[in-house]
Coordinates of C-alpha atoms and ligand atoms in Angstrom, one line a residue:
M1 CA 5.5 -48.0 3.0
T2 CA 5.7 -50.6 0.2
A3 CA 8.6 -50.6 -2.2
C4 CA 7.7 -49.9 -5.8
K5 CA 9.4 -51.4 -8.8
G6 CA 10.7 -49.0 -11.4
S7 CA 10.3 -45.2 -11.2
P8 CA 7.0 -43.8 -10.1
P9 CA 4.9 -42.0 -12.7
R10 CA 6.0 -38.4 -13.1
R11 CA 3.5 -35.9 -12.1
A12 CA 2.9 -33.0 -14.4
E13 CA 3.9 -30.7 -11.5
E14 CA 7.4 -32.2 -11.4
D15 CA 8.0 -31.1 -14.9
L16 CA 7.1 -27.6 -14.1
D17 CA 9.6 -25.2 -15.7
L18 CA 9.6 -21.8 -14.0
E19 CA 11.1 -20.1 -17.0
Q20 CA 8.4 -21.3 -19.2
L21 CA 5.7 -20.3 -16.8
L22 CA 7.1 -16.8 -16.4
A23 CA 7.5 -16.4 -20.2
A24 CA 3.8 -17.4 -20.6
Q25 CA 2.9 -15.1 -17.7
G26 CA 1.2 -18.2 -16.3
V27 CA -0.3 -16.9 -13.0
V28 CA -3.9 -16.4 -12.1
C29 CA -5.3 -14.8 -9.0
H30 CA -8.0 -16.2 -6.7
F31 CA -9.7 -14.3 -4.0
Q32 CA -10.7 -15.3 -0.5
P33 CA -13.1 -13.0 1.3
L34 CA -12.6 -11.4 4.7
L35 CA -15.9 -10.8 6.5
S36 CA -16.6 -8.2 9.1
M37 CA -19.1 -9.7 11.5
R38 CA -19.9 -6.4 13.2
S39 CA -21.0 -4.7 10.0
Q40 CA -22.3 -8.0 8.5
A41 CA -20.5 -7.2 5.3
L42 CA -17.5 -8.1 3.2
L43 CA -14.5 -6.1 4.3
G44 CA -12.2 -7.2 1.5
V45 CA -10.5 -10.0 -0.2
E46 CA -7.1 -11.6 0.0
A47 CA -5.4 -12.2 -3.3
L48 CA -4.0 -15.7 -3.5
C49 CA -2.1 -16.5 -6.7
R50 CA -1.9 -19.8 -8.5
G51 CA 0.5 -20.9 -11.2
V52 CA -0.9 -22.1 -14.5
H53 CA 1.1 -25.1 -15.7
P54 CA 2.5 -24.2 -19.2
R55 CA 1.6 -27.7 -20.4
G56 CA -2.0 -28.8 -19.6
G57 CA -3.0 -25.7 -17.7
A58 CA -3.3 -27.3 -14.2
L59 CA -3.3 -24.9 -11.3
V60 CA -0.1 -24.9 -9.2
P61 CA -0.3 -24.0 -5.6
P62 CA 1.8 -20.9 -4.6
Q63 CA 4.0 -22.8 -2.1
R64 CA 5.2 -24.9 -5.0
L65 CA 5.6 -21.9 -7.2
F66 CA 7.6 -19.9 -4.7
G67 CA 9.5 -23.1 -3.7
L68 CA 10.8 -23.4 -7.3
A69 CA 11.9 -19.8 -7.3
G70 CA 13.7 -20.2 -4.0
Q71 CA 15.9 -17.2 -3.2
G72 CA 17.1 -17.2 -6.8
P73 CA 17.1 -14.4 -9.4
R74 CA 13.6 -15.3 -10.6
L75 CA 11.9 -14.7 -7.3
I76 CA 11.5 -11.0 -8.1
D77 CA 10.0 -11.7 -11.5
L78 CA 7.6 -14.2 -10.0
D79 CA 6.6 -12.0 -7.2
R80 CA 6.0 -9.1 -9.5
L81 CA 3.9 -11.2 -11.8
C82 CA 1.8 -12.3 -8.9
R83 CA 1.3 -8.8 -7.7
Q84 CA 0.5 -7.6 -11.2
R85 CA -2.2 -10.3 -11.6
A86 CA -3.6 -9.6 -8.2
L87 CA -3.9 -5.9 -8.8
Q88 CA -5.4 -6.3 -12.3
A89 CA -8.0 -8.8 -11.0
F90 CA -8.8 -6.6 -8.1
A91 CA -9.3 -3.5 -10.3
E92 CA -11.8 -5.6 -12.2
L93 CA -13.5 -6.8 -9.0
S94 CA -13.7 -3.4 -7.4
R95 CA -15.5 -2.0 -10.3
R96 CA -18.4 -4.3 -9.4
H97 CA -17.8 -4.1 -5.6
P98 CA -16.6 -0.6 -4.8
G99 CA -15.2 -0.1 -1.4
L100 CA -13.6 -3.5 -1.0
I101 CA -10.1 -3.7 0.5
L102 CA -7.4 -5.8 -1.1
H103 CA -5.0 -7.9 1.0
L104 CA -1.9 -8.4 -1.0
N105 CA 0.8 -10.9 0.1
F106 CA 4.3 -9.6 -0.3
E107 CA 7.2 -12.0 -0.6
S108 CA 9.2 -10.5 2.2
A109 CA 12.3 -12.6 1.4
L110 CA 12.8 -10.0 -1.3
L111 CA 13.6 -7.4 1.3
D112 CA 16.8 -9.4 2.0
M113 CA 17.6 -9.2 -1.7
G114 CA 17.9 -5.5 -1.8
V115 CA 14.8 -4.6 -3.8
V116 CA 13.5 -1.9 -1.5
G117 CA 13.0 1.4 -3.2
S118 CA 12.1 0.3 -6.7
G119 CA 8.6 1.8 -6.5
H120 CA 7.2 -1.1 -8.5
L121 CA 4.1 -1.7 -6.4
R122 CA 3.4 2.0 -6.2
D123 CA 3.7 2.4 -9.9
L124 CA 1.4 -0.5 -10.6
V125 CA -1.3 0.8 -8.3
R126 CA -1.1 4.2 -9.8
Q127 CA -1.3 2.9 -13.4
L128 CA -4.4 0.9 -12.5
G129 CA -6.0 3.9 -10.8
L130 CA -6.3 2.1 -7.4
D131 CA -6.5 3.8 -4.1
P132 CA -3.4 2.7 -2.0
G133 CA -5.5 3.4 1.1
R134 CA -7.6 0.3 0.2
I135 CA -4.6 -2.0 -0.2
V136 CA -3.2 -3.9 2.7
I137 CA 0.3 -5.2 2.2
E138 CA 0.7 -8.5 4.1
I139 CA 4.2 -9.1 5.5
V140 CA 5.3 -12.3 7.1
E141 CA 7.8 -10.7 9.4
S142 CA 9.8 -13.8 10.3
R143 CA 11.0 -14.2 6.7
V144 CA 12.9 -10.9 6.9
S145 CA 16.3 -10.8 8.4
D146 CA 17.5 -7.3 7.2
L147 CA 15.6 -5.2 9.6
G148 CA 16.9 -1.9 8.1
A149 CA 15.4 -2.9 4.7
L150 CA 12.1 -3.9 6.4
E151 CA 12.0 -0.5 8.1
R152 CA 12.7 1.4 4.8
F153 CA 10.0 -0.7 3.0
V154 CA 7.5 0.1 5.7
V155 CA 8.2 3.8 5.8
E156 CA 8.1 4.1 2.0
H157 CA 4.8 2.3 1.6
K158 CA 3.1 3.9 4.5
D159 CA 4.1 7.3 3.2
Y160 CA 2.5 6.5 -0.1
G161 CA -0.7 5.6 1.7
F162 CA -0.7 1.8 1.8
L163 CA -1.9 -0.1 4.9
L164 CA 0.3 -2.8 6.4
A165 CA -0.6 -6.1 7.9
L166 CA 1.5 -8.6 9.8
D167 CA 0.6 -12.0 8.4
D168 CA 0.7 -15.4 10.2
V169 CA 1.1 -13.8 13.7
G170 CA 1.6 -16.5 16.3
S171 CA 3.3 -19.0 14.0
G172 CA 6.8 -19.9 13.0
H173 CA 9.5 -17.7 14.3
S174 CA 7.4 -14.5 14.6
N175 CA 9.3 -12.0 16.4
L176 CA 7.2 -9.6 18.4
E177 CA 9.9 -7.0 18.4
R178 CA 9.1 -6.4 14.7
I179 CA 5.7 -5.1 15.7
A180 CA 7.4 -2.0 16.9
I181 CA 9.2 -1.6 13.5
I182 CA 6.1 -2.3 11.3
Q183 CA 3.5 -0.7 13.5
P184 CA 0.9 -2.6 11.6
D185 CA -2.6 -1.5 10.8
V186 CA -3.8 -5.2 10.8
L187 CA -2.7 -8.3 12.7
K188 CA -3.6 -11.6 11.1
I189 CA -3.7 -14.3 13.7
D190 CA -2.4 -17.5 12.1
R191 CA -4.5 -20.5 11.5
S192 CA -2.3 -22.6 13.8
L193 CA -3.8 -20.6 16.7
I194 CA -7.3 -20.4 15.3
G195 CA -7.6 -24.2 14.5
G196 CA -8.9 -25.8 17.6
L197 CA -9.3 -22.5 19.4
D198 CA -12.5 -23.7 21.0
R199 CA -10.7 -26.8 22.4
Q200 CA -7.4 -25.5 23.7
Y201 CA -7.1 -23.2 26.7
H202 CA -3.6 -22.1 25.8
K203 CA -4.5 -21.1 22.3
Q204 CA -7.4 -19.0 23.8
E205 CA -5.0 -17.2 26.1
V206 CA -2.4 -16.5 23.4
T207 CA -5.2 -15.2 21.2
R208 CA -6.6 -13.1 24.0
A209 CA -3.1 -11.6 24.6
L210 CA -2.7 -10.7 20.9
L211 CA -6.2 -9.1 20.9
N212 CA -5.2 -7.1 23.9
L213 CA -2.0 -6.0 22.2
A214 CA -3.9 -5.2 18.9
G215 CA -6.3 -3.0 20.9
K216 CA -3.4 -1.1 22.5
I217 CA -1.6 -0.4 19.2
G218 CA -4.8 0.3 17.2
A219 CA -4.6 -2.6 14.9
L220 CA -7.5 -4.5 13.4
V221 CA -7.5 -8.2 14.1
V222 CA -8.3 -10.8 11.4
A223 CA -8.7 -14.5 12.5
E224 CA -7.3 -16.6 9.6
G225 CA -8.0 -20.2 8.8
V226 CA -11.4 -20.4 10.5
E227 CA -12.6 -23.9 9.4
R228 CA -15.3 -24.7 11.9
E229 CA -18.3 -22.8 13.4
E230 CA -17.0 -23.4 16.9
E231 CA -13.7 -21.6 16.2
A232 CA -15.6 -18.7 14.7
L233 CA -17.9 -18.4 17.7
L234 CA -15.1 -18.4 20.1
A235 CA -13.1 -15.8 18.1
L236 CA -16.2 -13.6 18.0
E237 CA -16.7 -14.0 21.7
M238 CA -13.1 -13.0 22.3
G239 CA -13.7 -9.8 20.4
V240 CA -12.4 -10.6 16.9
D241 CA -14.5 -8.8 14.2
V242 CA -13.0 -10.0 10.9
L243 CA -12.9 -13.6 9.9
Q244 CA -11.3 -15.5 7.0
G245 CA -11.2 -19.2 6.3
Y246 CA -12.7 -22.2 4.6
Y247 CA -15.7 -22.0 7.0
L248 CA -16.8 -18.8 5.2
A249 CA -15.4 -19.4 1.8
R250 CA -12.5 -21.1 0.0
P251 CA -10.4 -19.0 -2.4
G252 CA -12.0 -18.8 -5.8
P253 CA -11.8 -17.0 -9.1
G254 CA -15.1 -15.2 -9.0
L255 CA -17.9 -13.5 -7.2
Q256 CA -19.7 -16.7 -6.2
E257 CA -17.5 -17.2 -3.1
L258 CA -18.1 -13.6 -2.0
R259 CA -21.9 -14.0 -2.1
G260 CA -21.7 -17.4 -0.3
C261 CA -19.6 -15.8 2.3
E262 CA -22.2 -13.2 3.3
E263 CA -24.9 -15.8 3.6
R264 CA -22.6 -17.9 5.8
G265 CA -22.0 -14.7 7.9
R266 CA -25.7 -14.3 8.5
Q267 CA -26.0 -17.9 9.6
L268 CA -23.0 -17.4 11.9
A269 CA -24.6 -14.2 13.4
A270 CA -27.7 -16.2 14.3
S271 CA -25.6 -19.0 15.8
F272 CA -23.6 -16.4 17.8
R273 CA -26.7 -14.9 19.3
R274 CA -27.9 -18.3 20.4
Y275 CA -24.5 -19.3 21.6
T276 CA -24.1 -16.2 23.7
V277 CA -27.5 -16.4 25.3
E278 CA -27.0 -20.0 26.2
K279 CA -23.5 -19.3 27.5
I280 CA -24.7 -16.5 29.7
A281 CA -27.5 -18.7 31.1
A282 CA -25.0 -21.5 31.8
K283 CA -22.7 -19.0 33.5
K284 CA -25.5 -17.8 35.7
A285 CA -26.4 -21.3 36.6
Q286 CA -22.8 -22.0 37.4
H287 CA -22.5 -19.0 39.7
R288 CA -25.7 -20.0 41.5
L289 CA -24.0 -23.3 42.1
Y290 CA -20.8 -21.7 43.3
N291 CA -22.8 -19.5 45.7
Q292 CA -24.6 -22.5 47.1
V293 CA -21.4 -24.5 47.6
M294 CA -19.7 -21.5 49.3
M295 CA -22.7 -21.0 51.6
D296 CA -22.6 -24.7 52.5
L297 CA -18.9 -24.5 53.2
V298 CA -19.2 -21.4 55.3
E299 CA -22.0 -22.9 57.3
R300 CA -19.7 -25.7 58.4
L301 CA -16.9 -23.3 59.3
V302 CA -18.7 -20.6 61.4
G303 CA -18.2 -21.0 65.0
L304 CA -15.0 -23.2 64.8
L305 CA -12.0 -22.6 67.0
P306 CA -8.8 -21.8 65.0
E307 CA -7.3 -25.2 66.0
Q308 CA -10.2 -27.0 64.5
L309 CA -9.9 -25.3 61.1
D310 CA -7.4 -27.6 59.4
Q311 CA -9.2 -30.8 60.2
R312 CA -12.5 -29.4 59.0
L313 CA -11.1 -28.0 55.7
A314 CA -9.6 -31.4 55.0
E315 CA -12.9 -33.1 55.5
L316 CA -14.7 -30.6 53.3
V317 CA -12.3 -30.7 50.4
D318 CA -12.7 -34.5 50.3
L319 CA -16.5 -34.2 50.2
N320 CA -16.6 -32.0 47.2
P321 CA -15.1 -33.5 44.0
W322 CA -14.9 -30.1 42.2
L323 CA -12.8 -28.6 44.9
E324 CA -9.0 -28.5 44.5
C325 CA -8.0 -26.5 47.6
L326 CA -9.5 -24.7 50.6
Y327 CA -7.7 -22.3 53.0
V328 CA -8.6 -19.5 55.4
L329 CA -7.0 -16.0 55.8
D330 CA -7.3 -13.6 58.6
D331 CA -8.6 -10.1 57.9
Q332 CA -5.0 -8.9 57.3
G333 CA -4.6 -11.5 54.5
I334 CA -2.3 -13.8 56.4
Q335 CA -3.0 -17.5 56.0
L336 CA -4.5 -18.9 59.2
S337 CA -5.0 -22.5 58.1
S338 CA -2.9 -24.9 56.1
T339 CA -4.0 -25.4 52.5
A340 CA -6.3 -28.4 52.3
C341 CA -5.9 -30.1 48.9
Q342 CA -7.3 -33.0 47.1
A343 CA -4.2 -35.0 46.9
R344 CA -5.2 -36.7 43.6
R345 CA -5.4 -33.3 42.0
L346 CA -1.9 -32.1 42.8
S347 CA 0.6 -32.4 40.1
R348 CA 3.5 -34.6 41.0
Q349 CA 5.7 -33.2 38.3
R350 CA 5.4 -29.6 39.5
G351 CA 6.0 -30.4 43.1
A352 CA 9.6 -29.3 42.8
I353 CA 8.6 -25.7 41.9
F354 CA 5.0 -25.2 43.0
W355 CA 3.3 -26.3 46.2
P356 CA 0.3 -25.2 48.2
A357 CA 1.0 -22.2 50.5
A358 CA 1.6 -23.0 54.2
R359 CA 0.0 -21.5 57.3
G360 CA 1.4 -18.1 58.0
S361 CA 1.9 -17.2 54.3
D362 CA 1.1 -13.6 53.4
Q363 CA -1.7 -13.5 50.8
S364 CA -2.4 -9.8 51.3
L365 CA -1.4 -8.8 47.8
K366 CA -3.7 -11.3 46.1
H367 CA -6.7 -10.1 44.2
Y368 CA -9.0 -12.5 46.0
Y369 CA -8.1 -10.8 49.2
L370 CA -7.8 -7.2 48.2
L371 CA -11.2 -7.1 46.5
L372 CA -12.9 -8.3 49.7
K373 CA -10.9 -5.8 51.7
A374 CA -12.2 -3.1 49.3
G375 CA -15.7 -4.0 50.2
L376 CA -16.8 -7.0 48.0
E377 CA -18.7 -9.7 49.9
R378 CA -17.6 -12.4 47.5
Y379 CA -15.1 -12.6 44.6
V380 CA -14.9 -15.1 41.7
S381 CA -11.7 -15.0 39.7
D382 CA -11.4 -15.8 36.0
P383 CA -10.3 -19.3 35.2
Y384 CA -6.5 -19.7 35.3
I385 CA -4.0 -22.6 35.4
S386 CA -3.2 -23.3 39.0
R387 CA 0.5 -23.3 39.7
A388 CA 0.0 -25.8 42.5
S389 CA -1.9 -28.4 40.5
G390 CA -1.4 -27.6 36.8
N391 CA -5.2 -27.7 36.4
L392 CA -7.5 -25.1 35.1
C393 CA -9.3 -23.6 38.1
L394 CA -10.8 -20.5 39.6
T395 CA -10.7 -19.0 43.0
I396 CA -13.7 -17.8 45.0
S397 CA -13.2 -15.9 48.2
T398 CA -15.8 -14.9 50.8
W399 CA -16.1 -13.4 54.3
F400 CA -17.2 -15.5 57.2
K401 CA -17.0 -15.3 61.1
D402 CA -15.2 -17.7 63.5
A403 CA -16.2 -18.6 67.1
A404 CA -14.8 -15.4 68.4
G405 CA -16.7 -13.4 65.9
R406 CA -13.6 -12.4 63.9
R407 CA -14.0 -11.8 60.2
L408 CA -12.1 -14.3 58.2
V409 CA -11.8 -15.1 54.5
L410 CA -12.5 -18.5 53.1
C411 CA -10.7 -19.2 49.8
A412 CA -11.8 -22.1 47.6
D413 CA -10.1 -23.2 44.3
F414 CA -12.6 -24.9 42.1
E415 CA -12.0 -27.0 39.0
A416 CA -12.9 -24.9 35.9
H417 CA -13.3 -25.7 32.2
P418 CA -11.9 -24.1 29.0
Q419 CA -14.2 -21.4 27.7
A420 CA -16.2 -23.6 25.4
G421 CA -16.8 -26.2 28.1
V422 CA -18.9 -23.8 30.2
S423 CA -22.0 -24.4 28.1
Q424 CA -21.8 -28.1 28.8
G425 CA -23.1 -27.2 32.2
Q426 CA -20.5 -28.9 34.4
G427 CA -21.0 -27.6 37.9
G428 CA -18.3 -26.4 40.2
Ligands
G501 O1 0.3 -17.2 4.8 P1 -1.1 -16.8 4.4 O2 -2.0 -16.6 5.6 O3 -1.2 -15.7 3.4 O4 -1.7 -18.1 3.7 C1 -2.8 -18.2 2.9 C2 -3.0 -19.6 2.5 O5 -3.9 -20.2 3.4 C3 -3.7 -19.8 1.1 O6 -3.0 -20.8 0.5 C4 -5.1 -20.2 1.4 O7 -5.6 -21.1 0.5 C5 -4.9 -20.9 2.8 N1 -6.1 -20.9 3.6 C6 -7.1 -20.0 3.6 N2 -8.1 -20.3 4.5 C7 -7.7 -21.5 5.0 C8 -8.4 -22.3 6.0 O8 -9.4 -22.1 6.5 N3 -7.7 -23.5 6.3 C9 -6.5 -23.8 5.7 N4 -5.9 -25.0 6.1 N5 -5.9 -23.0 4.8 C10 -6.5 -21.9 4.5
MN502 MN1 -1.7 -13.8 3.8

């Protein structure tokens, strides 16, 4: 950083006086659409308030606005002004777009300041003639520390017919225990998980777990902060229906954004059809390849004596660059061979905790054994991170016969790729 002489020019924002802004009721509301891909229609809008600078009229982002209010006495006034603006603007919007849902951010820090029970929101909604069943109150649960107040707020507003969303799920200090208190109708998965979803296996698995949870508790999932088509495609593939983010539309004051968003949705639907067909074709090709490799491996194992197994497995694992490990079980699921591994694939760091299983280990409770025992000829697992190597891999198991005609199980761990990588056609 270079040193500057004198004081830097003061930005208008720095002169922002919250009292003046509140006195002038200087808040406007922008809307960002939420699109349901399944119904190919706008589901609703999230109201995002902006301050209007009392001098000059420049827009002030909400973080700055709420930052100024802090936890001070003006927080309530600011929050009420924002909600009032949002509800007024929405009442106007829904006259032209009946049926839309409003997502309304609620400054949950207020719950710690003893404001539960004022009925302010309910009264406003009633005055404006809005249906509370079309209003989703978004709560960032990590901001609340008074759980009793949170629970009272939730009960009170649900009773009146509002819907509740947990905002920013998966970011900050979100505490999953609060899902039990709020019992939300909507889970909004935070953009920190959605950004780069197509590139990061761990984000995919956290998102998948949240989707599973949402399915069990009957909550609708919204993916927030979708900025790229690839993220949208992966979210859809995982089963997310409702999307929100700059990729579809930025927040804006009018209807323009809403129309643009539906057009974007149609483009996305076309991309998704193409993507899915390509991906299934790539998966089929990959499975043909796996089958071929497994048949080749088995061909070189049939007829071997038990004492020849280890040597042959070690040769085979070295020949195939996509293989991590090979091992053989007897028909009771007990490991008959050592685990032959590509040494260069094993994680040195994890060696203290994880290592390949030894001859004699009992693998009879593993999926890849039990499914064969139940009658499958061959089993292919989903990709997972191997505890032995730390790499993303998948396990394939198949029956074969040794020299004495005994039925044995060959297990092979193949290198795998994060979801989006499959369509790149890397073989295993
Ligand atoms: O906490 P909450 O999810 O309510 O945050 C909403 C904020 O996120 C708004 O300020 C909005 O402008 C911003 N936002 C909405 N969509 C996107 C997006 O796709 N990317 C980024 N970086 N921010 C977004
Ligand atoms: Mn929000």
